[in-house]
mmCIF file of C-alpha atoms and ligand atoms in Angstrom:
data_model
loop_
_atom_site.group_PDB
_atom_site.id
_atom_site.type_symbol
_atom_site.label_atom_id
_atom_site.label_comp_id
_atom_site.label_asym_id
_atom_site.label_seq_id
_atom_site.Cartn_x
_atom_site.Cartn_y
_atom_site.Cartn_z
ATOM 1 C CA UNK A 1 0.000 0.000 0.000
ATOM 2 C CA UNK A 2 1.440 3.370 -0.872
ATOM 3 C CA UNK A 3 1.700 6.160 1.681
ATOM 4 C CA UNK A 4 -1.322 8.152 0.476
ATOM 5 C CA UNK A 5 -3.602 5.108 0.586
ATOM 6 C CA UNK A 6 -2.263 4.229 4.006
ATOM 7 C CA UNK A 7 -2.982 7.705 5.389
ATOM 8 C CA UNK A 8 -6.472 7.655 3.865
ATOM 9 C CA UNK A 9 -7.243 4.314 5.522
ATOM 10 C CA UNK A 10 -6.110 5.631 8.897
ATOM 11 C CA UNK A 11 -8.243 8.741 8.378
ATOM 12 C CA UNK A 12 -11.366 6.709 7.579
ATOM 13 C CA UNK A 13 -10.854 4.296 10.455
ATOM 14 C CA UNK A 14 -10.424 7.196 12.911
ATOM 15 C CA UNK A 15 -13.449 8.917 11.430
ATOM 16 C CA UNK A 16 -15.543 5.778 11.834
ATOM 17 C CA UNK A 17 -14.597 5.361 15.459
ATOM 18 C CA UNK A 18 -15.076 9.040 16.290
ATOM 19 C CA UNK A 19 -18.561 8.967 14.774
ATOM 20 C CA UNK A 20 -19.611 5.792 16.517
ATOM 21 C CA UNK A 21 -17.908 6.691 19.769
ATOM 22 C CA UNK A 22 -20.415 9.456 20.395
ATOM 23 C CA UNK A 23 -23.226 8.002 22.432
ATOM 24 C CA UNK A 24 -26.957 8.699 22.145
ATOM 25 C CA UNK A 25 -26.833 10.489 25.508
ATOM 26 C CA UNK A 26 -24.097 12.845 24.310
ATOM 27 C CA UNK A 27 -25.874 14.125 21.207
ATOM 28 C CA UNK A 28 -27.579 17.514 20.819
ATOM 29 C CA UNK A 29 -25.689 19.235 23.622
ATOM 30 C CA UNK A 30 -26.830 22.430 21.913
ATOM 31 C CA UNK A 31 -30.103 22.684 19.955
ATOM 32 C CA UNK A 32 -29.836 20.870 16.599
ATOM 33 C CA UNK A 33 -29.529 23.110 13.530
ATOM 34 C CA UNK A 34 -30.457 22.085 10.021
ATOM 35 C CA UNK A 35 -33.191 21.978 7.414
ATOM 36 C CA UNK A 36 -36.360 19.929 7.028
ATOM 37 C CA UNK A 37 -38.397 19.482 3.841
ATOM 38 C CA UNK A 38 -41.923 19.657 5.304
ATOM 39 C CA UNK A 39 -42.820 23.343 5.749
ATOM 40 C CA UNK A 40 -42.054 24.239 2.141
ATOM 41 C CA UNK A 41 -42.282 21.033 0.126
ATOM 42 C CA UNK A 42 -44.748 18.738 1.949
ATOM 43 C CA UNK A 43 -44.796 15.481 -0.089
ATOM 44 C CA UNK A 44 -42.928 16.940 -3.050
ATOM 45 C CA UNK A 45 -39.564 15.484 -1.991
ATOM 46 C CA UNK A 46 -36.929 13.812 -4.184
ATOM 47 C CA UNK A 47 -33.235 13.020 -4.163
ATOM 48 C CA UNK A 48 -32.623 15.950 -6.508
ATOM 49 C CA UNK A 49 -34.236 18.361 -4.065
ATOM 50 C CA UNK A 50 -32.278 16.947 -1.138
ATOM 51 C CA UNK A 51 -28.938 17.043 -2.965
ATOM 52 C CA UNK A 52 -29.532 20.573 -4.197
ATOM 53 C CA UNK A 53 -30.537 21.627 -0.702
ATOM 54 C CA UNK A 54 -27.283 20.232 0.703
ATOM 55 C CA UNK A 55 -25.351 22.134 -1.980
ATOM 56 C CA UNK A 56 -27.259 25.317 -1.143
ATOM 57 C CA UNK A 57 -26.662 24.881 2.575
ATOM 58 C CA UNK A 58 -22.947 24.964 1.873
ATOM 59 C CA UNK A 59 -22.989 27.705 -0.805
ATOM 60 C CA UNK A 60 -25.199 30.071 1.233
ATOM 61 C CA UNK A 61 -22.862 29.962 4.233
ATOM 62 C CA UNK A 62 -25.443 28.163 6.386
ATOM 63 C CA UNK A 63 -23.148 25.220 7.055
ATOM 64 C CA UNK A 64 -20.445 27.623 8.227
ATOM 65 C CA UNK A 65 -22.998 29.324 10.467
ATOM 66 C CA UNK A 66 -23.641 25.980 12.223
ATOM 67 C CA UNK A 67 -26.437 24.249 10.268
ATOM 68 C CA UNK A 68 -25.769 20.538 10.015
ATOM 69 C CA UNK A 69 -28.759 18.250 9.512
ATOM 70 C CA UNK A 70 -30.642 17.789 6.243
ATOM 71 C CA UNK A 71 -33.870 15.991 7.131
ATOM 72 C CA UNK A 72 -36.363 14.456 4.673
ATOM 73 C CA UNK A 73 -39.800 14.552 6.250
ATOM 74 C CA UNK A 74 -42.837 12.453 5.278
ATOM 75 C CA UNK A 75 -43.372 10.794 1.863
ATOM 76 C CA UNK A 76 -39.914 9.395 1.069
ATOM 77 C CA UNK A 77 -41.198 5.875 1.799
ATOM 78 C CA UNK A 78 -43.733 3.974 -0.273
ATOM 79 C CA UNK A 79 -44.069 0.365 0.876
ATOM 80 C CA UNK A 80 -42.486 -2.583 2.683
ATOM 81 C CA UNK A 81 -40.885 -5.510 0.852
ATOM 82 C CA UNK A 82 -41.705 -9.183 1.479
ATOM 83 C CA UNK A 83 -39.366 -9.236 4.491
ATOM 84 C CA UNK A 84 -41.000 -6.157 5.948
ATOM 85 C CA UNK A 85 -38.112 -3.832 5.118
ATOM 86 C CA UNK A 86 -39.102 -0.250 4.346
ATOM 87 C CA UNK A 87 -38.951 0.695 0.637
ATOM 88 C CA UNK A 88 -38.161 4.256 -0.506
ATOM 89 C CA UNK A 89 -40.170 5.679 -3.423
ATOM 90 C CA UNK A 90 -38.090 4.431 -6.401
ATOM 91 C CA UNK A 91 -39.242 7.206 -8.718
ATOM 92 C CA UNK A 92 -38.327 10.018 -6.360
ATOM 93 C CA UNK A 93 -35.245 8.363 -4.857
ATOM 94 C CA UNK A 94 -33.878 6.201 -7.711
ATOM 95 C CA UNK A 95 -30.345 6.058 -6.264
ATOM 96 C CA UNK A 96 -31.606 4.884 -2.884
ATOM 97 C CA UNK A 97 -31.310 6.485 0.512
ATOM 98 C CA UNK A 98 -27.803 5.241 1.309
ATOM 99 C CA UNK A 99 -26.352 7.029 -1.723
ATOM 100 C CA UNK A 100 -28.141 10.199 -0.670
ATOM 101 C CA UNK A 101 -26.802 9.945 2.890
ATOM 102 C CA UNK A 102 -23.289 9.429 1.478
ATOM 103 C CA UNK A 103 -23.655 12.538 -0.659
ATOM 104 C CA UNK A 104 -24.783 14.624 2.301
ATOM 105 C CA UNK A 105 -21.940 13.314 4.449
ATOM 106 C CA UNK A 106 -19.477 14.143 1.667
ATOM 107 C CA UNK A 107 -20.546 17.791 2.079
ATOM 108 C CA UNK A 108 -19.655 17.721 5.768
ATOM 109 C CA UNK A 109 -23.342 17.596 6.725
ATOM 110 C CA UNK A 110 -25.531 15.080 8.540
ATOM 111 C CA UNK A 111 -28.573 13.236 7.287
ATOM 112 C CA UNK A 112 -32.017 12.836 8.830
ATOM 113 C CA UNK A 113 -35.161 10.948 8.016
ATOM 114 C CA UNK A 114 -38.788 10.713 9.197
ATOM 115 C CA UNK A 115 -41.066 7.957 10.404
ATOM 116 C CA UNK A 116 -44.085 7.546 12.627
ATOM 117 C CA UNK A 117 -44.934 5.591 15.784
ATOM 118 C CA UNK A 118 -48.258 4.529 14.253
ATOM 119 C CA UNK A 119 -49.116 1.969 11.614
ATOM 120 C CA UNK A 120 -49.037 4.719 8.994
ATOM 121 C CA UNK A 121 -47.362 8.114 8.769
ATOM 122 C CA UNK A 122 -49.512 11.234 8.695
ATOM 123 C CA UNK A 123 -49.442 11.056 4.878
ATOM 124 C CA UNK A 124 -50.449 7.381 5.028
ATOM 125 C CA UNK A 125 -47.072 5.895 4.162
ATOM 126 C CA UNK A 126 -45.923 2.819 6.139
ATOM 127 C CA UNK A 127 -45.270 3.686 9.799
ATOM 128 C CA UNK A 128 -42.835 1.938 12.146
ATOM 129 C CA UNK A 129 -45.284 0.370 14.614
ATOM 130 C CA UNK A 130 -44.168 -3.233 15.239
ATOM 131 C CA UNK A 131 -41.131 -2.743 12.975
ATOM 132 C CA UNK A 132 -39.125 -0.393 15.166
ATOM 133 C CA UNK A 133 -35.924 -2.427 15.426
ATOM 134 C CA UNK A 134 -35.927 -3.403 11.748
ATOM 135 C CA UNK A 135 -36.380 0.236 10.755
ATOM 136 C CA UNK A 136 -33.756 1.534 13.181
ATOM 137 C CA UNK A 137 -31.259 -0.992 11.781
ATOM 138 C CA UNK A 138 -32.119 -0.007 8.221
ATOM 139 C CA UNK A 139 -31.585 3.667 9.040
ATOM 140 C CA UNK A 140 -28.268 2.825 10.746
ATOM 141 C CA UNK A 141 -27.156 0.894 7.633
ATOM 142 C CA UNK A 142 -28.060 3.841 5.447
ATOM 143 C CA UNK A 143 -26.061 6.282 7.613
ATOM 144 C CA UNK A 144 -28.964 8.175 9.174
ATOM 145 C CA UNK A 145 -27.945 10.659 11.894
ATOM 146 C CA UNK A 146 -31.355 12.050 12.917
ATOM 147 C CA UNK A 147 -34.841 10.568 13.158
ATOM 148 C CA UNK A 148 -38.031 12.634 13.405
ATOM 149 C CA UNK A 149 -40.785 10.371 14.734
ATOM 150 C CA UNK A 150 -44.438 11.384 14.319
ATOM 151 C CA UNK A 151 -47.685 10.418 16.075
ATOM 152 C CA UNK A 152 -50.415 9.654 13.470
ATOM 153 C CA UNK A 153 -52.428 6.381 13.374
ATOM 154 C CA UNK A 154 -51.488 5.536 16.951
ATOM 155 C CA UNK A 155 -54.899 4.495 18.333
ATOM 156 C CA UNK A 156 -54.449 2.488 21.519
ATOM 157 C CA UNK A 157 -50.764 3.359 21.881
ATOM 158 C CA UNK A 158 -49.276 5.263 24.800
ATOM 159 C CA UNK A 159 -46.815 7.945 23.751
ATOM 160 C CA UNK A 160 -44.204 7.321 26.419
ATOM 161 C CA UNK A 161 -44.125 3.591 25.649
ATOM 162 C CA UNK A 162 -44.111 3.986 21.878
ATOM 163 C CA UNK A 163 -41.301 6.558 21.888
ATOM 164 C CA UNK A 164 -39.314 4.511 24.397
ATOM 165 C CA UNK A 165 -39.577 1.471 22.097
ATOM 166 C CA UNK A 166 -38.061 3.431 19.206
ATOM 167 C CA UNK A 167 -35.460 5.066 21.445
ATOM 168 C CA UNK A 168 -34.280 1.607 22.566
ATOM 169 C CA UNK A 169 -34.295 0.367 18.964
ATOM 170 C CA UNK A 170 -32.035 3.245 17.905
ATOM 171 C CA UNK A 171 -29.605 2.484 20.725
ATOM 172 C CA UNK A 172 -29.615 -1.193 19.772
ATOM 173 C CA UNK A 173 -29.014 -0.401 16.102
ATOM 174 C CA UNK A 174 -25.734 1.129 17.234
ATOM 175 C CA UNK A 175 -25.511 4.309 15.195
ATOM 176 C CA UNK A 176 -25.884 7.582 17.143
ATOM 177 C CA UNK A 177 -29.024 9.355 15.940
ATOM 178 C CA UNK A 178 -30.681 12.469 17.265
ATOM 179 C CA UNK A 179 -34.219 11.379 18.186
ATOM 180 C CA UNK A 180 -36.851 14.046 17.524
ATOM 181 C CA UNK A 181 -40.205 13.339 19.192
ATOM 182 C CA UNK A 182 -43.143 14.761 17.259
ATOM 183 C CA UNK A 183 -46.337 14.068 19.224
ATOM 184 C CA UNK A 184 -47.388 17.725 19.307
ATOM 185 C CA UNK A 185 -47.166 18.055 23.092
ATOM 186 C CA UNK A 186 -50.334 16.004 23.699
ATOM 187 C CA UNK A 187 -48.938 13.854 26.528
ATOM 188 C CA UNK A 188 -46.694 16.655 27.823
ATOM 189 C CA UNK A 189 -43.490 14.928 26.685
ATOM 190 C CA UNK A 190 -41.425 17.533 28.542
ATOM 191 C CA UNK A 191 -42.436 15.636 31.716
ATOM 192 C CA UNK A 192 -41.167 12.221 30.529
ATOM 193 C CA UNK A 193 -39.002 12.463 27.411
ATOM 194 C CA UNK A 194 -35.724 13.809 28.796
ATOM 195 C CA UNK A 195 -33.988 10.437 28.563
ATOM 196 C CA UNK A 196 -36.048 9.109 25.636
ATOM 197 C CA UNK A 197 -35.295 11.669 22.934
ATOM 198 C CA UNK A 198 -33.290 14.829 22.357
ATOM 199 C CA UNK A 199 -36.176 17.141 21.494
ATOM 200 C CA UNK A 200 -39.950 17.090 21.607
ATOM 201 C CA UNK A 201 -42.562 19.128 19.831
ATOM 202 C CA UNK A 202 -44.599 21.262 22.216
ATOM 203 C CA UNK A 203 -47.538 22.137 19.915
ATOM 204 C CA UNK A 204 -49.327 21.278 16.693
ATOM 205 C CA UNK A 205 -47.925 22.500 13.389
ATOM 206 C CA UNK A 206 -46.551 25.932 12.627
ATOM 207 C CA UNK A 207 -47.805 27.844 9.586
ATOM 208 C CA UNK A 208 -46.098 30.710 7.767
ATOM 209 C CA UNK A 209 -48.065 33.345 9.713
ATOM 210 C CA UNK A 210 -47.196 35.914 12.328
ATOM 211 C CA UNK A 211 -50.452 35.256 14.136
ATOM 212 C CA UNK A 212 -53.566 33.182 13.587
ATOM 213 C CA UNK A 213 -54.695 29.706 14.359
ATOM 214 C CA UNK A 214 -57.002 27.215 12.615
ATOM 215 C CA UNK A 215 -58.851 24.805 14.927
ATOM 216 C CA UNK A 216 -55.813 24.689 17.199
ATOM 217 C CA UNK A 217 -54.124 22.515 14.532
ATOM 218 C CA UNK A 218 -52.197 25.161 12.617
ATOM 219 C CA UNK A 219 -50.597 28.069 14.363
ATOM 220 C CA UNK A 220 -48.740 31.266 13.562
ATOM 221 C CA UNK A 221 -45.427 31.586 15.385
ATOM 222 C CA UNK A 222 -46.588 34.173 17.941
ATOM 223 C CA UNK A 223 -49.411 31.793 18.962
ATOM 224 C CA UNK A 224 -46.801 29.047 19.426
ATOM 225 C CA UNK A 225 -44.653 31.457 21.425
ATOM 226 C CA UNK A 226 -47.510 31.953 23.912
ATOM 227 C CA UNK A 227 -47.640 28.203 24.501
ATOM 228 C CA UNK A 228 -43.964 28.044 25.506
ATOM 229 C CA UNK A 229 -44.471 30.022 28.713
ATOM 230 C CA UNK A 230 -43.686 27.779 31.677
ATOM 231 C CA UNK A 231 -41.887 25.099 29.648
ATOM 232 C CA UNK A 232 -38.468 26.689 30.095
ATOM 233 C CA UNK A 233 -37.559 24.584 33.106
ATOM 234 C CA UNK A 234 -37.733 21.341 31.100
ATOM 235 C CA UNK A 235 -35.135 22.273 28.484
ATOM 236 C CA UNK A 236 -31.365 21.850 28.683
ATOM 237 C CA UNK A 237 -28.352 20.254 27.002
ATOM 238 C CA UNK A 238 -29.438 17.032 25.268
ATOM 239 C CA UNK A 239 -33.185 17.617 25.757
ATOM 240 C CA UNK A 240 -34.928 20.555 24.118
ATOM 241 C CA UNK A 241 -38.447 21.926 23.760
ATOM 242 C CA UNK A 242 -39.264 22.061 20.044
ATOM 243 C CA UNK A 243 -41.765 24.785 19.047
ATOM 244 C CA UNK A 244 -41.619 23.436 15.440
ATOM 245 C CA UNK A 245 -39.500 24.278 12.420
ATOM 246 C CA UNK A 246 -38.765 27.732 11.036
ATOM 247 C CA UNK A 247 -40.894 29.480 8.411
ATOM 248 C CA UNK A 248 -38.299 32.189 7.688
ATOM 249 C CA UNK A 249 -38.159 32.838 3.926
ATOM 250 C CA UNK A 250 -41.412 31.123 2.982
ATOM 251 C CA UNK A 251 -42.953 34.378 1.808
ATOM 252 C CA UNK A 252 -46.096 35.099 3.823
ATOM 253 C CA UNK A 253 -44.548 37.330 6.469
ATOM 254 C CA UNK A 254 -42.602 40.571 6.420
ATOM 255 C CA UNK A 255 -38.869 40.544 7.109
ATOM 256 C CA UNK A 256 -39.616 42.302 10.396
ATOM 257 C CA UNK A 257 -41.815 39.353 11.388
ATOM 258 C CA UNK A 258 -39.251 36.778 10.213
ATOM 259 C CA UNK A 259 -36.528 38.541 12.233
ATOM 260 C CA UNK A 260 -38.789 38.383 15.293
ATOM 261 C CA UNK A 261 -39.609 34.688 14.637
ATOM 262 C CA UNK A 262 -35.925 33.777 14.322
ATOM 263 C CA UNK A 263 -34.975 35.857 17.388
ATOM 264 C CA UNK A 264 -37.531 34.060 19.538
ATOM 265 C CA UNK A 265 -36.603 30.604 18.287
ATOM 266 C CA UNK A 266 -32.995 31.412 19.203
ATOM 267 C CA UNK A 267 -33.964 32.665 22.663
ATOM 268 C CA UNK A 268 -36.184 29.605 23.305
ATOM 269 C CA UNK A 269 -33.317 27.192 22.578
ATOM 270 C CA UNK A 270 -35.474 25.851 19.758
ATOM 271 C CA UNK A 271 -33.893 23.553 17.207
ATOM 272 C CA UNK A 272 -33.093 25.893 14.308
ATOM 273 C CA UNK A 273 -34.474 23.798 11.451
ATOM 274 C CA UNK A 274 -34.913 25.999 8.381
ATOM 275 C CA UNK A 275 -38.094 25.152 6.487
ATOM 276 C CA UNK A 276 -37.712 27.186 3.294
ATOM 277 C CA UNK A 277 -36.269 26.589 -0.186
ATOM 278 C CA UNK A 278 -32.537 27.062 0.383
ATOM 279 C CA UNK A 279 -31.888 27.051 -3.377
ATOM 280 C CA UNK A 280 -33.622 30.355 -4.044
ATOM 281 C CA UNK A 281 -33.166 32.479 -0.924
ATOM 282 C CA UNK A 282 -32.968 36.248 -1.192
ATOM 283 C CA UNK A 283 -30.184 38.083 0.627
ATOM 284 C CA UNK A 284 -32.411 39.154 3.492
ATOM 285 C CA UNK A 285 -33.415 35.537 4.210
ATOM 286 C CA UNK A 286 -29.780 34.418 4.207
ATOM 287 C CA UNK A 287 -28.919 37.314 6.502
ATOM 288 C CA UNK A 288 -31.600 36.261 8.965
ATOM 289 C CA UNK A 289 -30.754 32.542 8.933
ATOM 290 C CA UNK A 290 -27.014 33.128 9.255
ATOM 291 C CA UNK A 291 -26.958 35.867 11.897
ATOM 292 C CA UNK A 292 -24.095 34.477 13.960
ATOM 293 C CA UNK A 293 -24.709 36.682 17.000
ATOM 294 C CA UNK A 294 -28.308 35.479 17.258
ATOM 295 C CA UNK A 295 -27.277 31.875 16.598
ATOM 296 C CA UNK A 296 -24.702 32.201 19.405
ATOM 297 C CA UNK A 297 -27.566 32.971 21.812
ATOM 298 C CA UNK A 298 -29.329 29.790 20.680
ATOM 299 C CA UNK A 299 -26.194 27.665 20.851
ATOM 300 C CA UNK A 300 -24.926 29.091 24.158
ATOM 301 C CA UNK A 301 -23.448 26.203 26.073
ATOM 302 C CA UNK A 302 -25.251 26.929 29.347
ATOM 303 C CA UNK A 303 -28.375 25.707 27.504
ATOM 304 C CA UNK A 304 -30.797 27.729 29.610
ATOM 305 C CA UNK A 305 -34.024 28.474 27.737
ATOM 306 C CA UNK A 306 -35.215 32.089 27.619
ATOM 307 C CA UNK A 307 -38.445 33.133 29.331
ATOM 308 C CA UNK A 308 -40.899 35.996 29.556
ATOM 309 C CA UNK A 309 -40.179 38.561 32.277
ATOM 310 C CA UNK A 310 -42.698 41.272 31.439
ATOM 311 C CA UNK A 311 -45.990 41.507 29.568
ATOM 312 C CA UNK A 312 -48.314 44.470 29.378
ATOM 313 C CA UNK A 313 -50.416 43.184 26.506
ATOM 314 C CA UNK A 314 -48.730 44.685 23.462
ATOM 315 C CA UNK A 315 -45.226 45.021 24.858
ATOM 316 C CA UNK A 316 -43.249 42.033 26.088
ATOM 317 C CA UNK A 317 -39.769 41.434 27.417
ATOM 318 C CA UNK A 318 -38.037 38.053 27.256
ATOM 319 C CA UNK A 319 -34.729 37.154 28.878
ATOM 320 C CA UNK A 320 -32.111 34.457 28.383
ATOM 321 C CA UNK A 321 -29.182 33.916 30.729
ATOM 322 C CA UNK A 322 -25.896 33.181 28.985
ATOM 323 C CA UNK A 323 -22.884 31.155 29.981
ATOM 324 C CA UNK A 324 -20.429 34.058 30.376
ATOM 325 C CA UNK A 325 -22.757 36.046 32.641
ATOM 326 C CA UNK A 326 -24.264 38.131 29.804
ATOM 327 C CA UNK A 327 -28.003 38.239 29.140
ATOM 328 C CA UNK A 328 -29.914 38.402 25.909
ATOM 329 C CA UNK A 329 -33.150 40.373 25.940
ATOM 330 C CA UNK A 330 -35.916 40.595 23.342
ATOM 331 C CA UNK A 331 -38.164 43.655 23.352
ATOM 332 C CA UNK A 332 -41.265 42.544 21.431
ATOM 333 C CA UNK A 333 -43.966 44.800 20.006
ATOM 334 C CA UNK A 334 -47.204 42.927 19.248
ATOM 335 C CA UNK A 335 -49.217 46.026 18.344
ATOM 336 C CA UNK A 336 -49.918 47.338 14.850
ATOM 337 C CA UNK A 337 -48.036 50.602 15.564
ATOM 338 C CA UNK A 338 -44.319 51.152 16.148
ATOM 339 C CA UNK A 339 -43.771 51.665 19.878
ATOM 340 C CA UNK A 340 -41.098 52.531 22.401
ATOM 341 C CA UNK A 341 -40.362 49.658 24.760
ATOM 342 C CA UNK A 342 -38.208 49.837 27.882
ATOM 343 C CA UNK A 343 -36.305 47.151 29.721
ATOM 344 C CA UNK A 344 -35.407 48.119 33.278
ATOM 345 C CA UNK A 345 -32.494 46.169 34.693
ATOM 346 C CA UNK A 346 -34.458 45.579 37.895
ATOM 347 C CA UNK A 347 -36.766 43.329 35.828
ATOM 348 C CA UNK A 348 -33.820 40.925 35.461
ATOM 349 C CA UNK A 349 -33.019 41.066 39.135
ATOM 350 C CA UNK A 350 -34.303 43.603 41.703
ATOM 351 C CA UNK A 351 -30.705 44.058 42.831
ATOM 352 C CA UNK A 352 -29.691 45.355 39.380
ATOM 353 C CA UNK A 353 -31.813 48.544 39.683
ATOM 354 C CA UNK A 354 -28.984 51.010 39.276
ATOM 355 C CA UNK A 355 -26.429 48.770 37.587
ATOM 356 C CA UNK A 356 -24.745 49.636 34.320
ATOM 357 C CA UNK A 357 -24.724 47.282 31.342
ATOM 358 C CA UNK A 358 -23.100 47.597 27.944
ATOM 359 C CA UNK A 359 -25.685 46.962 25.258
ATOM 360 C CA UNK A 360 -25.122 45.370 21.866
ATOM 361 C CA UNK A 361 -27.755 45.235 19.113
ATOM 362 C CA UNK A 362 -27.697 41.690 17.681
ATOM 363 C CA UNK A 363 -29.394 42.607 14.395
ATOM 364 C CA UNK A 364 -27.523 45.868 13.700
ATOM 365 C CA UNK A 365 -24.271 44.258 14.961
ATOM 366 C CA UNK A 366 -23.562 47.440 16.823
ATOM 367 C CA UNK A 367 -22.418 48.363 20.328
ATOM 368 C CA UNK A 368 -24.921 50.899 21.597
ATOM 369 C CA UNK A 369 -22.960 51.995 24.648
ATOM 370 C CA UNK A 370 -23.395 51.908 28.426
ATOM 371 C CA UNK A 371 -26.831 52.056 29.986
ATOM 372 C CA UNK A 372 -27.619 52.655 33.644
ATOM 373 C CA UNK A 373 -31.044 51.606 35.033
ATOM 374 C CA UNK A 374 -32.292 50.206 31.727
ATOM 375 C CA UNK A 375 -32.653 50.549 27.970
ATOM 376 C CA UNK A 376 -35.391 51.905 25.694
ATOM 377 C CA UNK A 377 -35.818 51.364 21.948
ATOM 378 C CA UNK A 378 -38.340 52.120 19.244
ATOM 379 C CA UNK A 379 -39.575 48.696 18.147
ATOM 380 C CA UNK A 380 -41.457 48.180 14.862
ATOM 381 C CA UNK A 381 -44.937 46.679 14.795
ATOM 382 C CA UNK A 382 -44.737 42.852 15.052
ATOM 383 C CA UNK A 383 -40.989 43.264 15.465
ATOM 384 C CA UNK A 384 -38.273 42.952 18.045
ATOM 385 C CA UNK A 385 -35.163 44.639 19.308
ATOM 386 C CA UNK A 386 -32.792 41.863 20.347
ATOM 387 C CA UNK A 387 -29.864 42.859 22.504
ATOM 388 C CA UNK A 388 -27.049 41.235 24.411
ATOM 389 C CA UNK A 389 -26.035 42.978 27.605
ATOM 390 C CA UNK A 390 -22.799 42.681 29.547
ATOM 391 C CA UNK A 391 -22.369 43.984 33.091
ATOM 392 C CA UNK A 392 -19.955 46.913 32.992
ATOM 393 C CA UNK A 393 -18.285 45.739 36.122
ATOM 394 C CA UNK A 394 -19.230 42.262 37.291
ATOM 395 C CA UNK A 395 -18.099 43.024 40.843
ATOM 396 C CA UNK A 396 -20.292 46.097 41.032
ATOM 397 C CA UNK A 397 -23.323 44.490 39.389
ATOM 398 C CA UNK A 398 -25.493 44.379 42.464
ATOM 399 C CA UNK A 399 -24.970 47.709 44.215
ATOM 400 C CA UNK A 400 -23.884 51.012 42.816
HETATM 401 C C1 GAL B 1 -47.186 16.269 11.188
HETATM 402 C C2 GAL B 1 -45.960 16.943 11.749
HETATM 403 C C3 GAL B 1 -45.332 17.777 10.659
HETATM 404 C C4 GAL B 1 -44.980 16.874 9.490
HETATM 405 C C5 GAL B 1 -46.212 16.109 9.009
HETATM 406 C C6 GAL B 1 -45.856 15.073 7.960
HETATM 407 O O1 GAL B 1 -47.756 15.460 12.166
HETATM 408 O O2 GAL B 1 -46.306 17.721 12.865
HETATM 409 O O3 GAL B 1 -44.194 18.458 11.146
HETATM 410 O O4 GAL B 1 -43.970 15.988 9.875
HETATM 411 O O5 GAL B 1 -46.835 15.441 10.086
HETATM 412 O O6 GAL B 1 -46.943 14.342 7.544
#
């Protein structure tokens, strides 16, 4: 064997062991970031779309900003063969799923797939009920790194049991996979799923709206936001509340609303799963999805979810504590007029009343200076001001 071949073999062997050395329990130490086909494409998925999306994730700078997982949602599967093994749609995925996973890995990205705890998926494709171990092994063989697991056609099943069955199957299959629980919050998975999966949906499906709700089944992001209040204590490294995937760039909201949506998902430690067409993004959409200062709030290693600290109807303040002692604050204007909103430092902690913080604007990427007592900004209708604040003098934070 010549030297180059020898070095390549060593590289691949090390790579293999590094990948497999990471245990289920060690995954998703920060909220997963990636893309999922559902919000934009529904059942119109194919290997061409997925490959082009991986290419676009790299070319747009999203991979460099931290996005990793490319997840095909429902409708990739069509049948089971005579041995019960799941069969991908041969017209839409003629090269097979393994080849697609290899392609995505070759781009330095990770690959995810979708199934359902019921007999059928929500789009009536074969579900995994009774075939959990066989499916988990198939996914492991294909090189799957992430499984989103839905909750349709589950009559008579108990969520905790059904998700535990698949969680054990994944562990047995031996390939580390992020396990995304999608049962819409019905059984309050935040109370039981910490050691079963890495994230759990907290509500029914998001729609590309600022506001609005249809029958409680489809919700605009600000409606979903309201349902996150009180869930913050259940989230942390390796186990995240999932308020559903992003709608940024899907066209039915203003950029102001998309900036607010992305800011809140970052502050809530939500998985940042883009749900738009990455192949045809305008510059503003790329700017929103790749804002590194906002992403840093989401990926902060303390893993403490943000929460609401003030609400007077139209004006809200939300706070997230960060690992280095900084805070991130969102000033949110729900009204239809632009409004001034104030954050008083005593709202963070009564002892901070007359403290001084340095304020940085995370969307303008600008240091705004030192502020004693608090900070006020003009916030656009349906928009936010998102800041990061650093105590001027940590030793003098409490009294002045
Ligand atoms: C829903 C789920 C969506 C999507 C869809 C696929 O139950 O909440 O995110 O996965 O099923 O059919």
